[in-house]
């Protein structure tokens, strides 16, 4: 006879590894590792590649300056929603944990590479403006993605446990519904991050000459 505990959605989260103290810091550390890797990748690139990157970054600043607020908002939200959607789909896979963790590293690499490009293209004096332009929206959206990955890892663990068990599980439908609701809330957080990105572009884009 099945226990009542297995029939209640997300009760596994109370003892699940991903909800234990320190695991959130581990996930944030994966992002920081990605930032470091992105910075190292930029520093180790050859001169020709760096030149091409500088042209790309210059076009990014120029295009940002020419965009209206709705275009910036839509572009920023679309870019971060891709990570959220990827985490959501990985969470439905019993062996999705490695891919979920890789999402965080890849997200960090993008941030590190972007900041390094801005520094290499516009010099040391641009660092405060680059941080003001990139970091507020990036921090909010990255925290949302970290939470999404934590939830995805938890659900992947549930699916893995079901796959390795010969027992039928009740309450899985409710668990998945709650999982989807959490991701809808995280999408709202990404919308707020996109709004911050739009505001920061308005405040700081004019400082890049």
Short mmCIF file of C-alpha atoms in Angstrom, two decimals:
data_model
loop_
_atom_site.label_atom_id
_atom_site.label_comp_id
_atom_site.label_asym_id
_atom_site.label_seq_id
_atom_site.Cartn_x
_atom_site.Cartn_y
_atom_site.Cartn_z
CA UNK A 1 0.00 0.00 0.00
CA UNK A 2 1.37 3.41 -0.97
CA UNK A 3 2.12 5.98 1.67
CA UNK A 4 0.17 9.22 1.83
CA UNK A 5 3.43 11.14 1.48
CA UNK A 6 3.99 9.87 -2.07
CA UNK A 7 0.55 11.14 -3.09
CA UNK A 8 1.16 14.77 -2.14
CA UNK A 9 2.72 17.09 -4.74
CA UNK A 10 6.19 18.44 -4.09
CA UNK A 11 6.48 16.98 -0.59
CA UNK A 12 9.73 15.49 -1.83
CA UNK A 13 11.13 19.02 -1.84
CA UNK A 14 11.29 19.06 1.94
CA UNK A 15 14.05 16.45 1.98
CA UNK A 16 15.31 16.69 -1.57
CA UNK A 17 19.01 17.45 -1.99
CA UNK A 18 18.37 20.49 -4.17
CA UNK A 19 16.49 22.23 -1.35
CA UNK A 20 19.14 21.70 1.27
CA UNK A 21 21.11 24.61 2.65
CA UNK A 22 24.05 25.47 0.45
CA UNK A 23 22.80 23.93 -2.79
CA UNK A 24 21.48 27.26 -4.05
CA UNK A 25 24.96 28.69 -3.44
CA UNK A 26 26.39 25.78 -5.43
CA UNK A 27 24.14 26.65 -8.37
CA UNK A 28 25.14 30.31 -8.16
CA UNK A 29 28.75 29.13 -8.08
CA UNK A 30 28.15 27.34 -11.40
CA UNK A 31 27.08 30.69 -12.88
CA UNK A 32 30.18 32.40 -11.50
CA UNK A 33 32.30 29.62 -12.93
CA UNK A 34 30.71 30.34 -16.28
CA UNK A 35 31.50 34.06 -15.91
CA UNK A 36 35.12 33.15 -15.21
CA UNK A 37 35.25 30.80 -18.21
CA UNK A 38 33.74 33.46 -20.45
CA UNK A 39 36.32 35.99 -19.30
CA UNK A 40 39.17 33.52 -19.80
CA UNK A 41 37.87 32.62 -23.25
CA UNK A 42 37.93 36.29 -24.21
CA UNK A 43 41.41 36.86 -22.80
CA UNK A 44 42.83 33.78 -24.56
CA UNK A 45 41.37 34.60 -27.96
CA UNK A 46 43.66 35.68 -30.79
CA UNK A 47 43.79 39.27 -32.03
CA UNK A 48 41.76 38.65 -35.19
CA UNK A 49 38.96 37.00 -33.23
CA UNK A 50 38.97 39.81 -30.66
CA UNK A 51 38.75 42.38 -33.44
CA UNK A 52 35.68 40.66 -34.86
CA UNK A 53 34.16 40.50 -31.40
CA UNK A 54 34.77 44.20 -30.88
CA UNK A 55 32.92 44.98 -34.10
CA UNK A 56 30.03 42.81 -32.95
CA UNK A 57 29.93 44.53 -29.57
CA UNK A 58 30.07 47.94 -31.22
CA UNK A 59 27.09 46.92 -33.36
CA UNK A 60 25.31 45.75 -30.18
CA UNK A 61 25.74 49.16 -28.54
CA UNK A 62 24.74 50.96 -31.72
CA UNK A 63 21.66 48.82 -32.24
CA UNK A 64 20.66 49.23 -28.57
CA UNK A 65 20.89 52.99 -28.98
CA UNK A 66 18.64 52.86 -32.05
CA UNK A 67 16.03 50.50 -30.55
CA UNK A 68 12.88 51.74 -28.91
CA UNK A 69 11.93 50.50 -25.46
CA UNK A 70 9.54 47.81 -26.69
CA UNK A 71 12.21 46.26 -28.91
CA UNK A 72 14.74 46.14 -26.07
CA UNK A 73 12.12 44.68 -23.74
CA UNK A 74 11.09 42.01 -26.24
CA UNK A 75 14.66 41.08 -27.16
CA UNK A 76 15.79 40.78 -23.57
CA UNK A 77 12.75 38.74 -22.52
CA UNK A 78 13.09 36.40 -25.49
CA UNK A 79 16.75 35.71 -24.77
CA UNK A 80 16.21 34.79 -21.13
CA UNK A 81 12.99 32.88 -21.79
CA UNK A 82 15.01 30.46 -23.94
CA UNK A 83 16.98 29.47 -20.83
CA UNK A 84 13.79 29.12 -18.82
CA UNK A 85 12.16 26.94 -21.48
CA UNK A 86 15.27 24.77 -21.71
CA UNK A 87 15.31 24.29 -17.94
CA UNK A 88 11.60 23.44 -17.98
CA UNK A 89 12.06 20.75 -20.63
CA UNK A 90 15.15 19.31 -18.93
CA UNK A 91 13.13 18.99 -15.73
CA UNK A 92 10.81 16.58 -17.51
CA UNK A 93 13.74 14.24 -18.21
CA UNK A 94 14.90 11.75 -15.54
CA UNK A 95 18.55 12.34 -16.52
CA UNK A 96 18.31 16.06 -17.16
CA UNK A 97 20.53 17.22 -14.27
CA UNK A 98 23.81 17.55 -16.24
CA UNK A 99 22.10 19.63 -18.93
CA UNK A 100 20.39 21.76 -16.29
CA UNK A 101 23.71 22.52 -14.63
CA UNK A 102 25.29 23.25 -18.03
CA UNK A 103 22.61 25.89 -18.62
CA UNK A 104 23.90 27.87 -15.64
CA UNK A 105 27.51 27.63 -16.79
CA UNK A 106 26.52 28.70 -20.30
CA UNK A 107 24.50 31.61 -18.91
CA UNK A 108 27.49 32.76 -16.88
CA UNK A 109 29.80 32.45 -19.88
CA UNK A 110 27.55 34.79 -21.84
CA UNK A 111 27.68 37.42 -19.09
CA UNK A 112 31.46 37.11 -18.68
CA UNK A 113 32.07 37.33 -22.41
CA UNK A 114 29.79 40.34 -22.81
CA UNK A 115 31.40 42.30 -19.97
CA UNK A 116 34.88 41.43 -21.25
CA UNK A 117 33.95 42.55 -24.75
CA UNK A 118 32.68 45.89 -23.49
CA UNK A 119 35.86 46.38 -21.48
CA UNK A 120 38.06 45.43 -24.44
CA UNK A 121 36.15 47.64 -26.87
CA UNK A 122 35.56 50.78 -24.81
CA UNK A 123 38.34 50.67 -22.21
CA UNK A 124 38.56 50.93 -18.45
CA UNK A 125 36.51 54.10 -18.24
CA UNK A 126 33.48 52.21 -19.57
CA UNK A 127 33.47 49.60 -16.77
CA UNK A 128 30.95 51.39 -14.47
CA UNK A 129 28.63 52.04 -17.40
CA UNK A 130 29.02 48.49 -18.70
CA UNK A 131 28.15 47.11 -15.26
CA UNK A 132 25.19 49.46 -15.04
CA UNK A 133 24.03 48.48 -18.51
CA UNK A 134 24.40 44.71 -18.20
CA UNK A 135 24.36 43.62 -14.56
CA UNK A 136 20.98 44.70 -13.09
CA UNK A 137 18.89 42.84 -15.64
CA UNK A 138 21.44 40.01 -15.84
CA UNK A 139 21.44 39.45 -12.06
CA UNK A 140 17.64 39.35 -11.80
CA UNK A 141 17.23 37.05 -14.79
CA UNK A 142 20.10 34.80 -13.72
CA UNK A 143 18.64 34.34 -10.23
CA UNK A 144 15.35 33.38 -11.88
CA UNK A 145 17.16 30.86 -14.08
CA UNK A 146 19.01 29.47 -11.04
CA UNK A 147 15.69 28.90 -9.27
CA UNK A 148 14.29 27.34 -12.45
CA UNK A 149 17.24 24.94 -12.62
CA UNK A 150 16.77 24.03 -8.97
CA UNK A 151 13.12 23.18 -9.62
CA UNK A 152 14.04 21.28 -12.78
CA UNK A 153 16.65 19.25 -10.93
CA UNK A 154 14.11 18.39 -8.26
CA UNK A 155 11.53 17.19 -10.77
CA UNK A 156 14.18 15.27 -12.71
CA UNK A 157 15.01 13.51 -9.47
CA UNK A 158 11.36 12.57 -9.03
CA UNK A 159 11.16 11.17 -12.55
CA UNK A 160 14.40 9.28 -12.01
CA UNK A 161 13.06 7.79 -8.80
CA UNK A 162 9.87 6.72 -10.58
CA UNK A 163 11.90 5.21 -13.44
CA UNK A 164 13.94 3.12 -11.02
CA UNK A 165 10.96 2.07 -8.91
CA UNK A 166 8.46 -0.68 -9.62
CA UNK A 167 5.74 1.15 -7.74
CA UNK A 168 3.05 3.33 -9.31
CA UNK A 169 3.16 6.92 -8.09
CA UNK A 170 0.11 9.04 -7.30
CA UNK A 171 0.08 12.82 -7.24
CA UNK A 172 2.50 13.22 -10.17
CA UNK A 173 0.00 15.25 -12.20
CA UNK A 174 -0.42 17.71 -9.33
CA UNK A 175 3.35 17.90 -8.97
CA UNK A 176 3.81 18.77 -12.65
CA UNK A 177 1.02 21.37 -12.45
CA UNK A 178 2.75 23.05 -9.52
CA UNK A 179 6.03 22.82 -11.42
CA UNK A 180 4.45 24.67 -14.36
CA UNK A 181 2.95 27.30 -12.04
CA UNK A 182 6.36 28.00 -10.54
CA UNK A 183 7.80 28.50 -14.01
CA UNK A 184 5.03 30.96 -14.87
CA UNK A 185 6.02 32.98 -11.80
CA UNK A 186 9.66 32.81 -12.90
CA UNK A 187 8.65 34.07 -16.34
CA UNK A 188 7.12 37.09 -14.61
CA UNK A 189 10.48 37.61 -12.87
CA UNK A 190 12.18 37.51 -16.27
CA UNK A 191 9.74 40.15 -17.49
CA UNK A 192 10.84 42.33 -14.56
CA UNK A 193 14.46 41.68 -15.50
CA UNK A 194 13.71 42.72 -19.08
CA UNK A 195 12.16 45.92 -17.72
CA UNK A 196 15.32 46.58 -15.71
CA UNK A 197 17.39 45.93 -18.82
CA UNK A 198 15.29 48.43 -20.75
CA UNK A 199 15.68 51.06 -18.03
CA UNK A 200 19.43 50.52 -17.79
CA UNK A 201 19.78 50.90 -21.55
CA UNK A 202 18.00 54.25 -21.31
CA UNK A 203 20.27 55.40 -18.47
CA UNK A 204 23.67 54.13 -19.64
CA UNK A 205 23.72 53.55 -23.40
CA UNK A 206 24.61 57.18 -24.12
CA UNK A 207 27.93 56.82 -22.25
CA UNK A 208 29.37 54.53 -24.92
CA UNK A 209 30.87 56.67 -27.63
#
